[in-house]
Amino acid sequence: MSPLVATHAFAAGFGLVIGAWQLFLSTKGSTAHRVAGRAWVVALLYVSVSSFWIREIRDGAFSFLHVLSVVTIVTVLLGLVAAVRGDILSHRGNMTGSWLGLLGAGIAASAVPDRELPQLVVHSPGTAALAVVAVLTTSAAVIVLGNRLSRTRTVSSSA
């Protein structure tokens, strides 16, 4: 697996985990939500942009997944602008849609046996397990950092 594909897959895994936490567990609008959200935006933009150099599916040509990358870049940026403007409904819609697109792309990448991710799991399960641990550890670190910053701001504002 090339370093580009490895970092792309890492950022996508991180985006799936942080995105799920954002959607289902975080306190919306909190410092923790904002910290994790910023990391998620960077991860999704990296996944989307890096995909343009990954073209194994169609022998060097762009595929449908590259259309999804363009859509993701647009929706993530629109969601970010909406959050800054306070348009929470638009923010939620764009970010949820982007996460669902990432989930769909992840399922597609995992479901095709010839793709690099399933091949890694079959031929190097130890490396695949380490990658999962790295994604989960990084995700947990971002969430913990956000929660600590949230507590720090709460304590300093109430003092």
Short mmCIF file of C-alpha atoms in Angstrom, two decimals:
data_model
loop_
_atom_site.label_atom_id
_atom_site.label_comp_id
_atom_site.label_asym_id
_atom_site.label_seq_id
_atom_site.Cartn_x
_atom_site.Cartn_y
_atom_site.Cartn_z
CA MET A 1 0.00 0.00 0.00
CA SER A 2 1.42 3.37 -1.00
CA PRO A 3 1.83 6.14 1.58
CA LEU A 4 -0.86 8.14 -0.26
CA VAL A 5 -3.41 5.31 -0.05
CA ALA A 6 -2.45 4.61 3.57
CA THR A 7 -2.91 8.23 4.67
CA HIS A 8 -6.09 8.50 2.60
CA ALA A 9 -7.51 5.41 4.32
CA PHE A 10 -6.38 6.63 7.75
CA ALA A 11 -8.05 10.02 7.25
CA ALA A 12 -11.21 8.33 5.96
CA GLY A 13 -11.33 6.02 8.99
CA PHE A 14 -10.76 8.96 11.30
CA GLY A 15 -13.51 10.88 9.49
CA LEU A 16 -15.94 8.00 9.94
CA VAL A 17 -15.25 7.71 13.67
CA ILE A 18 -15.18 11.44 14.45
CA GLY A 19 -18.18 12.04 12.20
CA ALA A 20 -20.21 9.39 14.01
CA TRP A 21 -19.25 10.92 17.35
CA GLN A 22 -20.19 14.38 16.06
CA LEU A 23 -23.58 13.25 14.76
CA PHE A 24 -24.67 10.94 17.56
CA LEU A 25 -22.78 11.73 20.77
CA SER A 26 -21.35 15.23 20.92
CA THR A 27 -23.02 18.23 22.49
CA LYS A 28 -23.73 20.42 19.48
CA GLY A 29 -22.08 23.83 19.63
CA SER A 30 -19.72 22.88 22.46
CA THR A 31 -15.98 23.46 22.31
CA ALA A 32 -15.51 19.70 22.00
CA HIS A 33 -17.88 19.64 19.00
CA ARG A 34 -16.00 22.52 17.39
CA VAL A 35 -12.54 21.01 17.96
CA ALA A 36 -13.61 17.63 16.60
CA GLY A 37 -15.43 19.35 13.75
CA ARG A 38 -12.33 21.22 12.66
CA ALA A 39 -10.30 18.00 12.66
CA TRP A 40 -13.11 16.27 10.74
CA VAL A 41 -13.19 19.02 8.08
CA VAL A 42 -9.42 18.73 7.56
CA ALA A 43 -9.69 14.94 7.33
CA LEU A 44 -12.54 15.02 4.80
CA LEU A 45 -10.86 17.62 2.65
CA TYR A 46 -7.66 15.54 2.68
CA VAL A 47 -9.60 12.38 1.76
CA SER A 48 -11.39 14.20 -1.06
CA VAL A 49 -8.36 15.95 -2.53
CA SER A 50 -6.02 12.96 -2.18
CA SER A 51 -8.50 10.78 -4.07
CA PHE A 52 -7.64 12.57 -7.31
CA TRP A 53 -4.23 10.85 -7.26
CA ILE A 54 -5.74 7.43 -6.52
CA ARG A 55 -7.04 5.99 -9.77
CA GLU A 56 -6.60 2.23 -9.65
CA ILE A 57 -10.28 1.43 -10.13
CA ARG A 58 -10.41 2.45 -13.81
CA ASP A 59 -6.77 1.96 -14.86
CA GLY A 60 -5.67 5.55 -14.34
CA ALA A 61 -8.97 7.24 -15.21
CA PHE A 62 -11.32 9.02 -12.86
CA SER A 63 -14.27 7.07 -11.46
CA PHE A 64 -17.64 7.79 -9.87
CA LEU A 65 -15.84 8.08 -6.52
CA HIS A 66 -14.08 11.19 -7.84
CA VAL A 67 -17.46 12.81 -8.45
CA LEU A 68 -18.22 12.05 -4.80
CA SER A 69 -14.94 13.78 -3.88
CA VAL A 70 -15.97 16.97 -5.68
CA VAL A 71 -19.41 16.86 -4.03
CA THR A 72 -17.76 16.30 -0.63
CA ILE A 73 -15.41 19.25 -1.03
CA VAL A 74 -18.37 21.48 -1.89
CA THR A 75 -20.68 20.21 0.86
CA VAL A 76 -18.02 20.30 3.58
CA LEU A 77 -17.10 23.88 2.68
CA LEU A 78 -20.77 24.89 2.49
CA GLY A 79 -21.34 23.26 5.89
CA LEU A 80 -18.38 25.13 7.34
CA VAL A 81 -19.61 28.46 5.98
CA ALA A 82 -23.10 27.70 7.31
CA ALA A 83 -21.69 27.04 10.80
CA VAL A 84 -19.77 30.31 10.78
CA ARG A 85 -22.92 32.16 9.70
CA GLY A 86 -25.03 30.43 12.35
CA ASP A 87 -27.20 28.57 9.81
CA ILE A 88 -27.34 25.38 11.85
CA LEU A 89 -29.93 23.62 9.67
CA SER A 90 -27.75 23.99 6.56
CA HIS A 91 -24.64 23.11 8.56
CA ARG A 92 -26.24 19.91 9.86
CA GLY A 93 -27.53 18.90 6.43
CA ASN A 94 -24.23 19.44 4.63
CA MET A 95 -22.13 17.71 7.28
CA THR A 96 -24.53 14.77 7.68
CA GLY A 97 -24.63 14.31 3.91
CA SER A 98 -20.83 14.43 3.72
CA TRP A 99 -20.52 11.82 6.47
CA LEU A 100 -23.06 9.56 4.76
CA GLY A 101 -21.10 9.90 1.50
CA LEU A 102 -17.92 8.93 3.36
CA LEU A 103 -19.71 5.95 4.87
CA GLY A 104 -20.92 4.85 1.43
CA ALA A 105 -17.44 5.23 -0.08
CA GLY A 106 -15.98 3.26 2.83
CA ILE A 107 -18.45 0.44 2.28
CA ALA A 108 -17.61 0.44 -1.42
CA ALA A 109 -13.86 0.40 -0.71
CA SER A 110 -14.28 -2.47 1.72
CA ALA A 111 -16.74 -4.55 -0.30
CA VAL A 112 -14.64 -5.00 -3.45
CA PRO A 113 -12.20 -7.85 -2.74
CA ASP A 114 -9.53 -6.60 -5.17
CA ARG A 115 -9.25 -3.17 -3.52
CA GLU A 116 -6.30 -2.46 -1.24
CA LEU A 117 -8.22 -2.33 2.04
CA PRO A 118 -9.67 -5.88 1.85
CA GLN A 119 -6.33 -7.12 0.54
CA LEU A 120 -4.55 -5.60 3.54
CA VAL A 121 -6.96 -7.33 5.93
CA VAL A 122 -6.48 -10.70 4.21
CA HIS A 123 -2.72 -10.58 3.63
CA SER A 124 -1.57 -8.51 6.61
CA PRO A 125 -4.17 -8.68 9.38
CA GLY A 126 -1.69 -7.44 12.00
CA THR A 127 -1.02 -4.28 10.03
CA ALA A 128 -4.75 -3.81 9.47
CA ALA A 129 -5.38 -4.18 13.21
CA LEU A 130 -2.65 -1.63 13.99
CA ALA A 131 -4.25 0.77 11.51
CA VAL A 132 -7.62 0.39 13.25
CA VAL A 133 -5.96 1.01 16.63
CA ALA A 134 -4.23 4.11 15.23
CA VAL A 135 -7.52 5.49 13.88
CA LEU A 136 -9.36 4.83 17.14
CA THR A 137 -6.52 6.24 19.28
CA THR A 138 -6.28 9.40 17.19
CA SER A 139 -10.06 9.83 17.25
CA ALA A 140 -10.16 9.36 21.02
CA ALA A 141 -7.31 11.86 21.46
CA VAL A 142 -9.19 14.52 19.49
CA ILE A 143 -12.38 13.91 21.48
CA VAL A 144 -10.52 14.00 24.82
CA LEU A 145 -8.70 17.20 23.80
CA GLY A 146 -11.98 18.82 22.81
CA ASN A 147 -13.61 17.79 26.09
CA ARG A 148 -10.67 19.11 28.12
CA LEU A 149 -10.72 22.41 26.26
CA SER A 150 -14.47 22.54 26.83
CA ARG A 151 -14.00 22.06 30.59
CA THR A 152 -11.17 24.61 30.66
CA ARG A 153 -13.37 27.23 29.01
CA THR A 154 -16.27 26.43 31.33
CA VAL A 155 -14.07 26.76 34.43
CA SER A 156 -12.40 29.98 33.27
CA SER A 157 -15.70 31.60 32.27
CA SER A 158 -17.35 30.76 35.58
CA ALA A 159 -14.38 32.01 37.67
#
